Tab-separated table of C-alpha atoms in Angstrom:
chain	number	residue	atom	x	y	z
A	1	MET	CA	71.837	178.147	99.703
A	2	TYR	CA	69.074	178.016	97.093
A	3	TRP	CA	67.023	180.991	96.052
A	4	SER	CA	64.066	181.998	98.146
A	5	LEU	CA	61.553	181.243	95.430
A	6	GLU	CA	59.031	183.579	96.971
A	7	GLU	CA	61.199	186.480	95.791
A	8	ASP	CA	59.739	188.608	93.001
A	9	MET	CA	61.586	187.846	89.770
A	10	GLY	CA	60.010	190.616	87.743
A	11	LYS	CA	59.062	190.413	84.074
A	12	LYS	CA	61.835	189.402	81.707
A	13	LYS	CA	62.416	187.644	78.421
A	14	LEU	CA	63.636	184.179	79.344
A	15	ILE	CA	66.490	182.091	77.946
A	16	TYR	CA	66.934	178.413	78.768
A	17	ILE	CA	70.454	177.024	78.286
A	18	PRO	CA	71.491	173.401	78.921
A	19	MET	CA	75.142	172.439	79.543
A	20	GLU	CA	76.495	169.065	78.423
A	21	ILE	CA	80.235	169.244	79.198
A	22	LYS	CA	81.344	171.527	82.007
A	23	ALA	CA	84.960	171.939	80.882
A	24	ARG	CA	83.873	172.915	77.373
A	25	GLU	CA	80.823	175.086	77.982
A	26	PHE	CA	80.454	176.384	81.525
A	27	GLU	CA	82.670	179.487	81.424
A	28	SER	CA	81.490	180.622	77.990
A	29	LYS	CA	77.820	180.161	78.855
A	30	ILE	CA	78.281	182.271	81.977
A	31	LEU	CA	79.722	184.984	79.735
A	32	LEU	CA	76.786	184.714	77.308
A	33	SER	CA	74.374	184.814	80.259
A	34	CYS	CA	75.970	188.051	81.483
A	35	PHE	CA	75.531	189.734	78.110
A	36	ALA	CA	71.915	188.536	77.967
A	37	ALA	CA	71.099	189.578	81.545
A	38	GLU	CA	72.543	193.015	80.806
A	39	GLN	CA	69.751	193.413	78.232
A	40	ASN	CA	67.114	192.370	80.784
A	41	TYR	CA	66.899	188.692	79.928
A	42	GLY	CA	66.545	186.131	82.671
A	43	VAL	CA	68.752	183.111	81.986
A	44	LEU	CA	68.092	179.667	83.418
A	45	LEU	CA	71.366	177.762	83.115
A	46	VAL	CA	70.908	174.036	83.816
A	47	HIS	CA	72.976	170.897	83.359
A	48	LYS	CA	70.015	168.991	81.901
A	49	PHE	CA	66.395	169.964	81.392
A	50	PRO	CA	64.289	166.896	82.236
A	51	LYS	CA	61.793	165.696	79.675
A	52	GLY	CA	58.468	167.460	80.122
A	53	ILE	CA	59.718	170.299	82.283
A	54	PHE	CA	58.890	172.992	79.742
A	55	LYS	CA	55.170	172.611	80.355
A	56	HIS	CA	55.922	174.061	83.806
A	57	LEU	CA	57.940	177.008	82.484
A	58	PRO	CA	56.910	180.257	80.778
A	59	THR	CA	57.580	180.669	77.081
A	60	GLY	CA	61.088	181.780	76.147
A	61	ILE	CA	64.154	180.952	74.073
A	62	TYR	CA	65.767	177.511	74.238
A	63	ILE	CA	69.406	177.358	73.055
A	64	ASP	CA	70.754	173.895	72.267
A	65	LYS	CA	74.037	172.497	70.970
A	66	ASP	CA	72.737	170.558	67.954
A	67	ILE	CA	69.642	169.709	65.956
A	68	ALA	CA	70.536	166.208	64.772
A	69	ALA	CA	67.757	164.045	63.355
A	70	HIS	CA	67.391	161.885	66.470
A	71	ARG	CA	66.517	164.990	68.513
A	72	PHE	CA	63.329	165.650	66.536
A	73	LYS	CA	60.990	164.263	69.202
A	74	THR	CA	62.694	166.226	71.997
A	75	LEU	CA	62.667	169.465	70.021
A	76	LYS	CA	59.057	168.926	68.975
A	77	ASN	CA	58.059	168.592	72.640
A	78	ILE	CA	59.895	171.818	73.488
A	79	HIS	CA	58.380	173.587	70.482
A	80	LYS	CA	54.921	172.458	71.597
A	81	TYR	CA	55.167	174.791	74.588
A	82	LYS	CA	55.765	177.782	72.284
A	83	MET	CA	59.490	177.973	72.957
A	84	LYS	CA	61.710	179.607	70.353
A	85	ILE	CA	64.385	177.046	69.457
A	86	VAL	CA	67.903	178.306	68.764
A	87	CYS	CA	70.858	176.139	67.792
A	88	PHE	CA	74.558	176.801	68.152
A	89	ASP	CA	76.333	173.649	67.016
A	90	GLU	CA	79.564	173.056	68.946
A	91	GLU	CA	80.750	170.810	66.072
A	92	GLY	CA	80.081	173.404	63.376
A	93	LEU	CA	83.557	174.901	63.408
A	94	LEU	CA	85.864	172.177	62.173
A	95	GLN	CA	84.030	171.360	58.989
A	96	ASP	CA	85.184	172.339	55.525
A	97	ARG	CA	82.775	173.515	52.857
A	98	ASN	CA	85.366	172.681	50.206
A	99	ASP	CA	85.536	169.062	51.363
A	100	PRO	CA	82.455	167.255	49.967
A	101	LEU	CA	82.837	164.199	52.224
A	102	ARG	CA	83.113	166.134	55.491
A	103	SER	CA	80.353	168.568	54.512
A	104	LYS	CA	77.935	165.804	53.607
A	105	ARG	CA	78.740	163.884	56.783
A	106	PHE	CA	78.033	166.996	58.864
A	107	SER	CA	74.729	167.572	57.070
A	108	ILE	CA	73.647	163.980	57.812
A	109	PHE	CA	74.980	163.572	61.363
A	110	ARG	CA	74.117	167.017	62.767
A	111	LEU	CA	71.107	168.304	60.808
A	112	SER	CA	67.801	167.219	59.314
A	113	LYS	CA	64.987	168.824	57.345
A	114	GLU	CA	62.526	168.070	60.162
A	115	THR	CA	64.591	169.582	62.988
A	116	LEU	CA	65.471	172.637	60.897
A	117	GLU	CA	61.762	173.314	60.410
A	118	LEU	CA	61.340	173.420	64.200
A	119	THR	CA	64.327	175.732	64.649
A	120	ASP	CA	63.765	179.490	64.731
A	121	LEU	CA	67.392	180.629	64.663
A	122	ILE	CA	70.772	179.052	63.839
A	123	LEU	CA	73.900	180.729	65.159
A	124	ALA	CA	76.879	180.058	62.890
A	125	TRP	CA	80.593	180.056	63.678
A	126	GLY	CA	81.368	181.818	60.402
A	127	GLU	CA	80.748	181.919	56.647
A	128	ASN	CA	82.051	178.371	56.220
A	129	HIS	CA	79.575	176.911	58.736
A	130	LYS	CA	76.657	178.872	57.265
A	131	GLY	CA	77.653	177.857	53.739
A	132	ILE	CA	77.599	174.139	54.545
A	133	ILE	CA	74.089	174.371	56.010
A	134	CYS	CA	72.795	176.365	53.040
A	135	ASP	CA	74.407	174.004	50.514
A	136	PHE	CA	72.333	171.099	51.824
A	137	TYR	CA	69.306	172.987	53.202
A	138	PRO	CA	68.951	176.190	51.110
A	139	ASP	CA	65.624	177.113	52.702
A	140	SER	CA	67.423	177.666	56.015
A	141	ASP	CA	69.324	180.728	54.790
A	142	LYS	CA	67.057	183.289	56.476
A	143	LYS	CA	67.260	181.491	59.817
A	144	ILE	CA	71.061	181.710	60.042
A	145	LYS	CA	72.990	184.516	61.732
A	146	ILE	CA	76.784	184.539	61.741
A	147	THR	CA	77.897	185.411	65.259
A	148	GLY	CA	80.947	183.396	66.238
A	149	SER	CA	81.239	181.593	69.560
A	150	SER	CA	81.270	182.688	73.199
A	151	ARG	CA	84.010	180.088	73.717
A	152	VAL	CA	86.249	182.004	71.330
A	153	ASP	CA	85.417	185.285	73.090
A	154	LEU	CA	87.352	183.914	76.065
A	155	LEU	CA	90.456	183.492	73.887
A	156	ARG	CA	90.500	187.174	72.961
A	157	PRO	CA	93.013	189.701	74.370
A	158	GLU	CA	90.334	191.196	76.625
A	159	PHE	CA	90.596	188.061	78.776
A	160	ALA	CA	94.365	187.577	78.536
A	161	LYS	CA	94.956	188.844	82.074
A	162	LEU	CA	92.329	186.492	83.541
A	163	ASN	CA	93.621	183.528	81.519
A	164	LYS	CA	97.189	184.238	82.622
A	165	ALA	CA	96.175	184.454	86.284
A	166	LYS	CA	94.417	181.083	86.102
A	167	SER	CA	97.247	179.397	84.201
A	168	SER	CA	99.860	180.795	86.614
A	169	LEU	CA	98.372	178.571	89.322
A	170	LEU	CA	98.988	175.567	87.088
A	171	LYS	CA	102.554	176.655	86.339
A	172	GLU	CA	103.175	177.199	90.038
A	173	LYS	CA	102.132	173.626	90.753
A	174	TRP	CA	103.597	171.816	87.742
A	175	GLY	CA	106.504	174.018	86.647
A	176	PRO	CA	107.275	174.116	82.909
A	177	TYR	CA	105.111	171.543	81.147
A	178	ILE	CA	104.282	170.031	77.777
A	179	LEU	CA	100.549	169.710	77.191
A	180	ILE	CA	98.980	166.716	75.455
A	181	PRO	CA	95.192	166.989	75.022
A	182	SER	CA	93.668	163.677	73.978
A	183	ALA	CA	91.272	163.190	71.064
A	184	PHE	CA	91.163	159.403	70.966
A	185	SER	CA	87.674	158.622	72.258
A	186	ALA	CA	86.911	156.721	69.041
A	187	ALA	CA	89.541	154.184	70.142
A	188	ILE	CA	89.306	154.242	73.959
A	189	ASN	CA	85.747	155.318	74.692
A	190	VAL	CA	84.867	154.928	78.357
A	191	ASN	CA	81.447	153.570	77.334
A	192	GLY	CA	82.955	150.842	75.160
A	193	SER	CA	84.494	150.679	71.699
A	194	ASP	CA	81.101	150.296	69.964
A	195	PHE	CA	79.402	153.143	71.810
A	196	LEU	CA	79.693	155.855	69.142
A	197	PHE	CA	78.433	153.554	66.398
A	198	ASN	CA	75.613	152.156	68.537
A	199	HIS	CA	74.585	155.694	69.462
A	200	PHE	CA	74.436	156.656	65.781
A	201	LYS	CA	72.514	153.490	64.887
A	202	LEU	CA	70.003	154.143	67.681
A	203	SER	CA	69.624	157.742	66.494
A	204	ASN	CA	68.764	156.470	63.029
A	205	SER	CA	66.230	153.986	64.359
A	206	LEU	CA	64.463	156.685	66.395
A	207	VAL	CA	63.664	158.550	63.176
A	208	GLY	CA	62.880	155.420	61.168
A	209	LYS	CA	66.110	155.475	59.198
A	210	LYS	CA	68.227	152.470	58.325
A	211	THR	CA	71.978	152.678	58.913
A	212	THR	CA	73.712	152.313	55.560
A	213	GLU	CA	76.718	150.180	54.713
A	214	SER	CA	78.815	153.286	54.050
A	215	GLU	CA	77.931	154.651	57.504
A	216	ILE	CA	78.895	151.355	59.131
A	217	ASN	CA	82.201	151.415	57.267
A	218	PHE	CA	82.851	155.008	58.296
A	219	PHE	CA	82.632	154.182	62.004
A	220	LYS	CA	84.839	151.117	61.597
A	221	LYS	CA	87.351	153.170	59.652
A	222	ARG	CA	87.304	155.969	62.235
A	223	GLU	CA	87.962	153.605	65.131
A	224	GLU	CA	90.798	151.872	63.287
A	225	HIS	CA	92.332	155.199	62.245
A	226	SER	CA	92.153	156.540	65.805
A	227	ARG	CA	93.628	153.360	67.265
A	228	ARG	CA	96.586	153.312	64.859
A	229	ASN	CA	97.444	156.935	65.684
A	230	LEU	CA	96.966	156.286	69.397
A	231	ASP	CA	99.463	153.415	69.317
A	232	GLN	CA	102.154	155.615	67.773
A	233	PHE	CA	101.252	158.594	69.947
A	234	SER	CA	101.550	156.475	73.100
A	235	LYS	CA	105.047	155.350	72.120
A	236	ALA	CA	106.014	158.967	71.504
A	237	ILE	CA	104.785	159.999	74.978
A	238	ILE	CA	107.009	157.396	76.634
A	239	LYS	CA	109.988	158.559	74.598
A	240	MET	CA	109.128	162.207	75.311
A	241	ALA	CA	109.149	161.538	79.061
A	242	ASN	CA	112.667	160.108	78.856
A	243	ILE	CA	114.095	162.831	76.620
A	244	TYR	CA	112.584	165.907	78.314
A	245	LYS	CA	113.033	164.969	81.951
A	246	LYS	CA	113.132	168.548	83.219
A	247	TYR	CA	109.585	169.082	81.966
A	248	ASN	CA	106.367	167.692	83.313
A	249	ILE	CA	104.091	166.241	80.668
A	250	ILE	CA	100.381	166.820	81.252
A	251	ILE	CA	97.935	164.495	79.532
A	252	ARG	CA	94.459	165.952	79.593
A	253	PRO	CA	92.011	163.219	78.593
A	254	HIS	CA	88.951	163.786	76.472
A	255	PRO	CA	85.697	163.597	78.511
A	256	ASN	CA	84.784	160.395	76.643
A	257	ASP	CA	88.199	158.761	77.094
A	258	ASP	CA	88.680	155.773	79.327
A	259	HIS	CA	91.129	157.506	81.663
A	260	LYS	CA	92.416	154.118	82.836
A	261	TYR	CA	94.221	153.749	79.508
A	262	TRP	CA	96.292	156.843	80.231
A	263	TYR	CA	96.929	155.905	83.862
A	264	ASP	CA	98.159	152.459	82.831
A	265	LEU	CA	100.377	153.884	80.091
A	266	THR	CA	102.063	156.445	82.352
A	267	LYS	CA	102.164	154.810	85.803
A	268	LYS	CA	105.936	154.228	85.602
A	269	LEU	CA	106.713	157.668	84.136
A	270	ASN	CA	107.446	160.046	86.994
A	271	ASN	CA	107.170	163.225	84.945
A	272	VAL	CA	103.927	162.336	83.136
A	273	HIS	CA	100.623	163.188	84.811
A	274	VAL	CA	97.048	162.491	83.783
A	275	VAL	CA	94.999	165.485	84.941
A	276	TYR	CA	91.339	166.181	84.256
A	277	THR	CA	90.797	169.514	85.973
A	278	HIS	CA	90.552	173.078	84.649
A	279	THR	CA	89.663	173.971	81.090
A	280	VAL	CA	91.891	173.165	78.137
A	281	LYS	CA	92.234	176.924	77.674
A	282	ASP	CA	93.879	177.244	81.095
A	283	TRP	CA	96.340	174.455	80.334
A	284	ILE	CA	97.139	175.858	76.885
A	285	THR	CA	97.833	179.341	78.238
A	286	GLY	CA	100.456	178.032	80.640
A	287	CYS	CA	102.167	175.366	78.526
A	288	GLU	CA	105.561	175.543	76.829
A	289	VAL	CA	104.224	173.631	73.843
A	290	MET	CA	101.168	171.583	72.981
A	291	VAL	CA	101.276	168.283	71.095
A	292	HIS	CA	98.037	166.825	69.776
A	293	ASN	CA	96.542	164.516	67.193
A	294	ASN	CA	93.545	165.920	65.334
A	295	CYS	CA	92.235	167.703	68.434
A	296	THR	CA	90.124	170.875	68.354
A	297	SER	CA	92.301	172.237	71.165
A	298	GLY	CA	94.986	172.796	68.545
A	299	LEU	CA	92.926	175.644	67.143
A	300	GLU	CA	92.577	177.224	70.602
A	301	GLY	CA	96.354	177.076	70.952
A	302	TYR	CA	96.756	178.706	67.560
A	303	ILE	CA	94.473	181.612	68.525
A	304	LEU	CA	96.269	181.976	71.882
A	305	GLN	CA	99.613	182.314	70.039
A	306	LYS	CA	101.120	179.162	71.527
A	307	PRO	CA	103.440	176.676	69.787
A	308	VAL	CA	101.236	173.817	68.605
A	309	VAL	CA	102.490	170.559	67.095
A	310	GLN	CA	100.091	168.196	65.366
A	311	TYR	CA	101.597	164.721	65.343
A	312	SER	CA	99.746	162.554	62.805
A	313	PRO	CA	101.551	159.320	61.954
A	314	TYR	CA	98.566	158.249	59.853
A	315	ILE	CA	96.613	160.794	57.816
A	316	ASP	CA	93.177	160.318	56.330
A	317	GLU	CA	91.572	163.455	54.880
A	318	GLU	CA	88.098	162.160	55.732
A	319	MET	CA	89.043	162.076	59.426
A	320	GLU	CA	90.790	165.449	59.579
A	321	ARG	CA	89.242	167.996	61.969
A	322	ASN	CA	91.511	170.984	61.602
A	323	ILE	CA	91.465	174.153	59.529
A	324	LYS	CA	94.128	173.860	56.869
A	325	ASN	CA	96.981	176.358	57.098
A	326	ALA	CA	95.947	177.399	60.634
A	327	GLU	CA	98.644	175.222	62.153
A	328	ASN	CA	102.140	175.836	63.542
A	329	PHE	CA	103.755	172.494	62.892
A	330	LYS	CA	102.318	169.316	61.391
A	331	VAL	CA	104.601	166.301	61.532
A	332	LYS	CA	104.193	162.676	60.526
A	333	THR	CA	107.307	160.919	61.810
A	334	GLU	CA	108.633	160.555	65.322
A	335	ASP	CA	111.990	161.998	64.266
A	336	ASP	CA	110.309	165.139	62.951
A	337	LEU	CA	108.237	165.399	66.133
A	338	PHE	CA	111.270	165.456	68.408
A	339	SER	CA	113.223	167.728	66.088
A	340	VAL	CA	110.421	170.322	66.244
A	341	LEU	CA	109.927	169.893	69.998
A	342	SER	CA	113.614	170.453	70.712
A	343	LYS	CA	113.665	173.632	68.627
A	344	ILE	CA	110.611	174.985	70.426
A	345	LEU	CA	111.862	174.103	73.907
A	346	ASN	CA	115.265	175.600	73.125
A	347	ASN	CA	113.596	178.854	72.020
A	348	LYS	CA	114.767	178.474	68.419
A	349	THR	CA	111.380	179.162	66.876
A	350	LYS	CA	109.205	182.277	66.828
A	351	ILE	CA	105.447	181.988	67.035
A	352	ASN	CA	103.375	184.516	65.135
A	353	ASN	CA	100.130	182.778	64.287
A	354	ASP	CA	98.159	184.537	61.552
A	355	THR	CA	94.585	184.468	62.863
A	356	SER	CA	93.356	186.182	59.681
A	357	LEU	CA	93.466	182.685	58.159
A	358	LEU	CA	90.501	181.873	60.377
A	359	ASN	CA	88.275	184.724	59.209
A	360	GLY	CA	86.065	182.580	57.005
A	361	TYR	CA	85.646	180.031	59.765
A	362	ILE	CA	85.331	182.083	62.962
A	363	SER	CA	83.515	185.375	63.261
A	364	SER	CA	84.167	187.935	66.013
A	365	LEU	CA	87.859	187.346	66.644
A	366	GLU	CA	87.945	191.124	66.981
A	367	GLY	CA	85.429	193.942	67.192
A	368	LYS	CA	82.068	193.220	68.805
A	369	MET	CA	82.167	189.995	70.807
A	370	ALA	CA	80.296	186.907	69.631
A	371	SER	CA	78.292	186.820	72.869
A	372	GLU	CA	76.951	190.307	72.171
A	373	LYS	CA	76.129	189.400	68.562
A	374	ILE	CA	74.262	186.341	69.809
A	375	VAL	CA	72.109	188.473	72.113
A	376	ASP	CA	71.498	190.928	69.240
A	377	SER	CA	70.248	187.974	67.176
A	378	LEU	CA	68.015	186.739	70.008
A	379	ASN	CA	66.482	190.220	70.198
A	380	MET	CA	65.090	189.669	66.706
A	381	LEU	CA	62.926	186.775	67.924
A	382	ASN	CA	59.388	187.654	68.921
A	383	VAL	CA	59.529	186.782	72.620
A	384	LYS	CA	57.460	188.505	75.273
A	385	GLU	CA	58.507	189.485	78.765
A	386	VAL	CA	56.932	187.140	81.294
A	387	GLU	CA	56.898	186.579	85.019
A	388	LEU	CA	58.932	183.590	86.159
A	389	ASN	CA	57.791	181.332	88.960
A	390	LEU	CA	60.322	178.632	89.752
A	391	ASN	CA	58.464	177.043	92.657
A	392	SER	CA	57.744	173.838	90.746
A	393	LEU	CA	61.252	173.350	89.339
A	394	PRO	CA	63.117	171.608	92.226
A	395	LEU	CA	60.130	169.360	92.879
A	396	TYR	CA	59.761	168.501	89.214
A	397	PHE	CA	63.434	167.591	88.937
A	398	PHE	CA	62.882	165.170	91.797
A	399	LYS	CA	59.761	163.713	90.197
A	400	VAL	CA	61.522	163.110	86.874
A	401	LYS	CA	64.448	161.373	88.564
A	402	LEU	CA	62.060	159.181	90.527
A	403	LYS	CA	60.071	158.393	87.393
A	404	ASN	CA	63.214	157.443	85.467
A	405	TYR	CA	64.448	155.310	88.341
A	406	LEU	CA	61.159	153.407	88.601
A	407	ARG	CA	61.020	153.002	84.833
A	408	SER	CA	64.499	151.471	84.717
A	409	LYS	CA	63.604	149.078	87.536
A	410	LEU	CA	60.448	147.951	85.722
A	411	ILE	CA	62.366	147.416	82.490
A	412	LYS	CA	64.938	145.347	84.329
A	413	PHE	CA	62.254	143.351	86.185
A	414	PHE	CA	60.415	142.420	82.994
A	415	ASN	CA	63.670	141.945	81.016
A	416	LYS	CA	62.506	144.365	78.361
A	417	GLU	CA	64.827	146.180	75.991
A	418	ASP	CA	65.154	149.877	76.691
A	419	ASN	CA	65.150	151.733	73.378
A	420	SER	CA	65.064	155.230	74.846
A	421	GLY	CA	68.832	155.644	74.845
A	422	LEU	CA	72.207	154.060	75.460
A	423	GLY	CA	73.625	153.519	78.894
A	424	ILE	CA	76.343	156.042	79.664
A	425	SER	CA	78.746	154.935	82.356
A	426	LYS	CA	78.910	156.777	85.666
A	427	GLN	CA	82.532	157.618	84.913
A	428	ALA	CA	81.563	159.251	81.601
A	429	GLN	CA	78.845	161.264	83.327
A	430	GLN	CA	81.308	162.383	85.987
A	431	ASN	CA	83.905	163.296	83.364
A	432	LYS	CA	81.428	165.402	81.441
A	433	PHE	CA	79.747	167.109	84.347
A	434	PRO	CA	81.300	166.850	87.813
A	435	GLY	CA	78.965	169.554	89.111
A	436	ILE	CA	78.842	173.325	89.519
A	437	SER	CA	78.617	175.446	92.645
A	438	LEU	CA	77.150	178.910	93.080
A	439	LYS	CA	80.606	180.021	94.199
A	440	GLU	CA	82.007	179.110	90.763
A	441	VAL	CA	79.219	180.929	88.943
A	442	ASN	CA	79.731	184.085	91.001
A	443	TYR	CA	83.512	183.899	90.531
A	444	PHE	CA	83.197	184.104	86.758
A	445	ILE	CA	80.530	186.794	86.789
A	446	LYS	CA	82.791	188.882	89.015
A	447	SER	CA	85.877	188.119	86.888
A	448	TYR	CA	84.166	189.042	83.621
A	449	SER	CA	82.814	192.204	85.194
A	450	LYS	CA	86.325	193.201	86.221
A	451	GLU	CA	87.950	192.432	82.853
A	452	LEU	CA	85.291	194.144	80.734
A	453	ASN	CA	84.205	196.817	83.225
A	454	ARG	CA	80.545	195.908	82.827
A	455	PHE	CA	78.007	193.446	84.304
A	456	HIS	CA	78.254	195.249	87.680
A	457	ASN	CA	74.569	194.678	88.396
A	458	ILE	CA	74.337	191.037	87.286
A	459	GLU	CA	73.572	188.396	89.907
A	460	ALA	CA	73.153	184.623	90.039
A	461	LYS	CA	71.044	182.537	92.355
A	462	GLN	CA	70.957	178.776	92.687
A	463	VAL	CA	67.574	177.212	91.968
A	464	SER	CA	68.490	173.538	92.491
A	465	LYS	CA	71.467	171.249	91.976
A	466	ASN	CA	73.433	172.405	88.886
A	467	SER	CA	70.659	174.904	88.089
A	468	PHE	CA	71.147	178.674	88.224
A	469	TYR	CA	69.137	181.760	87.392
A	470	ILE	CA	71.141	184.765	86.163
A	471	ARG	CA	69.564	188.204	85.876
A	472	LYS	CA	70.034	191.926	86.236
A	473	LYS	CA	69.385	193.086	89.784
A	474	ALA	CA	66.014	194.747	90.278
C-alpha cells in the first residue's frame, strides 16, 4: 500500500538516488539510505527519475552513477533546478592509474570537462580512482572525497552473519556448488552484438563528438577478445560438469547477457544451472569455489576470503579489469584450471587473501564504513532543510510514460529516426530491474538494524511503483 501523501513529512535535507541494476545496487543503496536517514535526511530511492520530474521536487542532493559526456544535457536539466549533483562511479574501481591506456579510456568514456563543472561532489573508491580523475582533470581535486563504496560495506565482517544466513538458503537448495559469474556481455549482449559500440557512438553524437578510428577498433577488439575467451570458457564448463558430477555448477549471467546462450549451452548438463536470482555476493558466500573470466565479482570473492580462480585463455592487458596481485589463482590453460580446481575441492589449498593489497584502491575496508563517510561528505554541501510534498509524483510518472508512449508512436507513424537513445530489449530491462517491493525494502532495513544495532527508528514508505521514501520516524 502506497504512502498516504497527506501525511506530514516534516522538514529534511533531501537525497535523490536512482537505481539502474537491482542486483548490483539495491541492497547497498538501502544501507546508504539508512545512514543518511539517521542524520535526518529524507531519501527518495527510485528506479528511474523521469525527465523533467525535478521541477516538481524541492531542491536537494542528486547522486548518480556516472558523469559521462553524453549525460551533460540530463545533468544540466537537473542542475537547473538547483540540485547538488554528486557522482559515485560504479566503474571507478577497476581502473589502474599506472596503466596509461586504461586510465585514458576511463577519462574519455566516463568523464568530461563539461559534466565535471556541473558536479558538486565526486565520491571516490580510493586513492587510485581519485588520482586518475586528477591526472586528466586537475581542477577537480577539491570536489573529490575518498569514501569507498556502500557495496563493499556489505562485504565487511559486520555483515558476515547476514550474508551467511542468506547464502545458507542457496546451499540448502543447491548443495555444494561451483559458481561461475559471467562477464561476456561484449560477446553475447542481449541487445545485439553492436549495442555497446552503437551506444558509445550515439553518446558521442549527442555531444557533437566524432567517434575516432581508435575507438572503433577498441570496440571491435573488445568483442573479439570476449568471444575468444567465451568459446574456451564454454568448453571448460562442459568438461567441468562431467568431471565434478557431485557438485552443482551455477552460472550467474551478467544483466546484459543473452541468457539464451547459457541455456542452450547447458541444456543437456544435468548438474549445470543458469540462475539469475539473488546478488552475486550471496552466491559467492555459499560457493565452494568461484571461476570467472575478467569479472568484477572476482574481487568480491577475494574480499570475502573465498577461493577464486580467474581462467583467462587469452590475455590482453588493455582489456584487463582486475587489481593485480589481488587474486587467488590466475590460470591460462585448461589443464591448469582443472589442476587448481581439484586441489581446492579436495581441501588441499588454504585461502588467506591479503586485503591490504587493496588499500590504494578501496577505502573503508575497516574502520568507519564507506556509507557513513559518504553522508559526512554530503553534510559539507550547502543544502537546506525543506518540506517534501510528493502528491504530484505518481501522477507525473504516469504523464511521462504516456508522453513517451505517444512520442514513440508518432515517430513510428512518420518513420522518423529516434535519436534520443537506443532501444533496450524488454529482456534486458527485466534482467536489470525486475522490480522492488516494500517488503524487500523493510527486510533490509530491519536486517541492517539488527546487525549494526542502529537504525531502529528508520522507516520506508512506498510512493509509487519502484519508488520509496526512507526517513527517520517523526
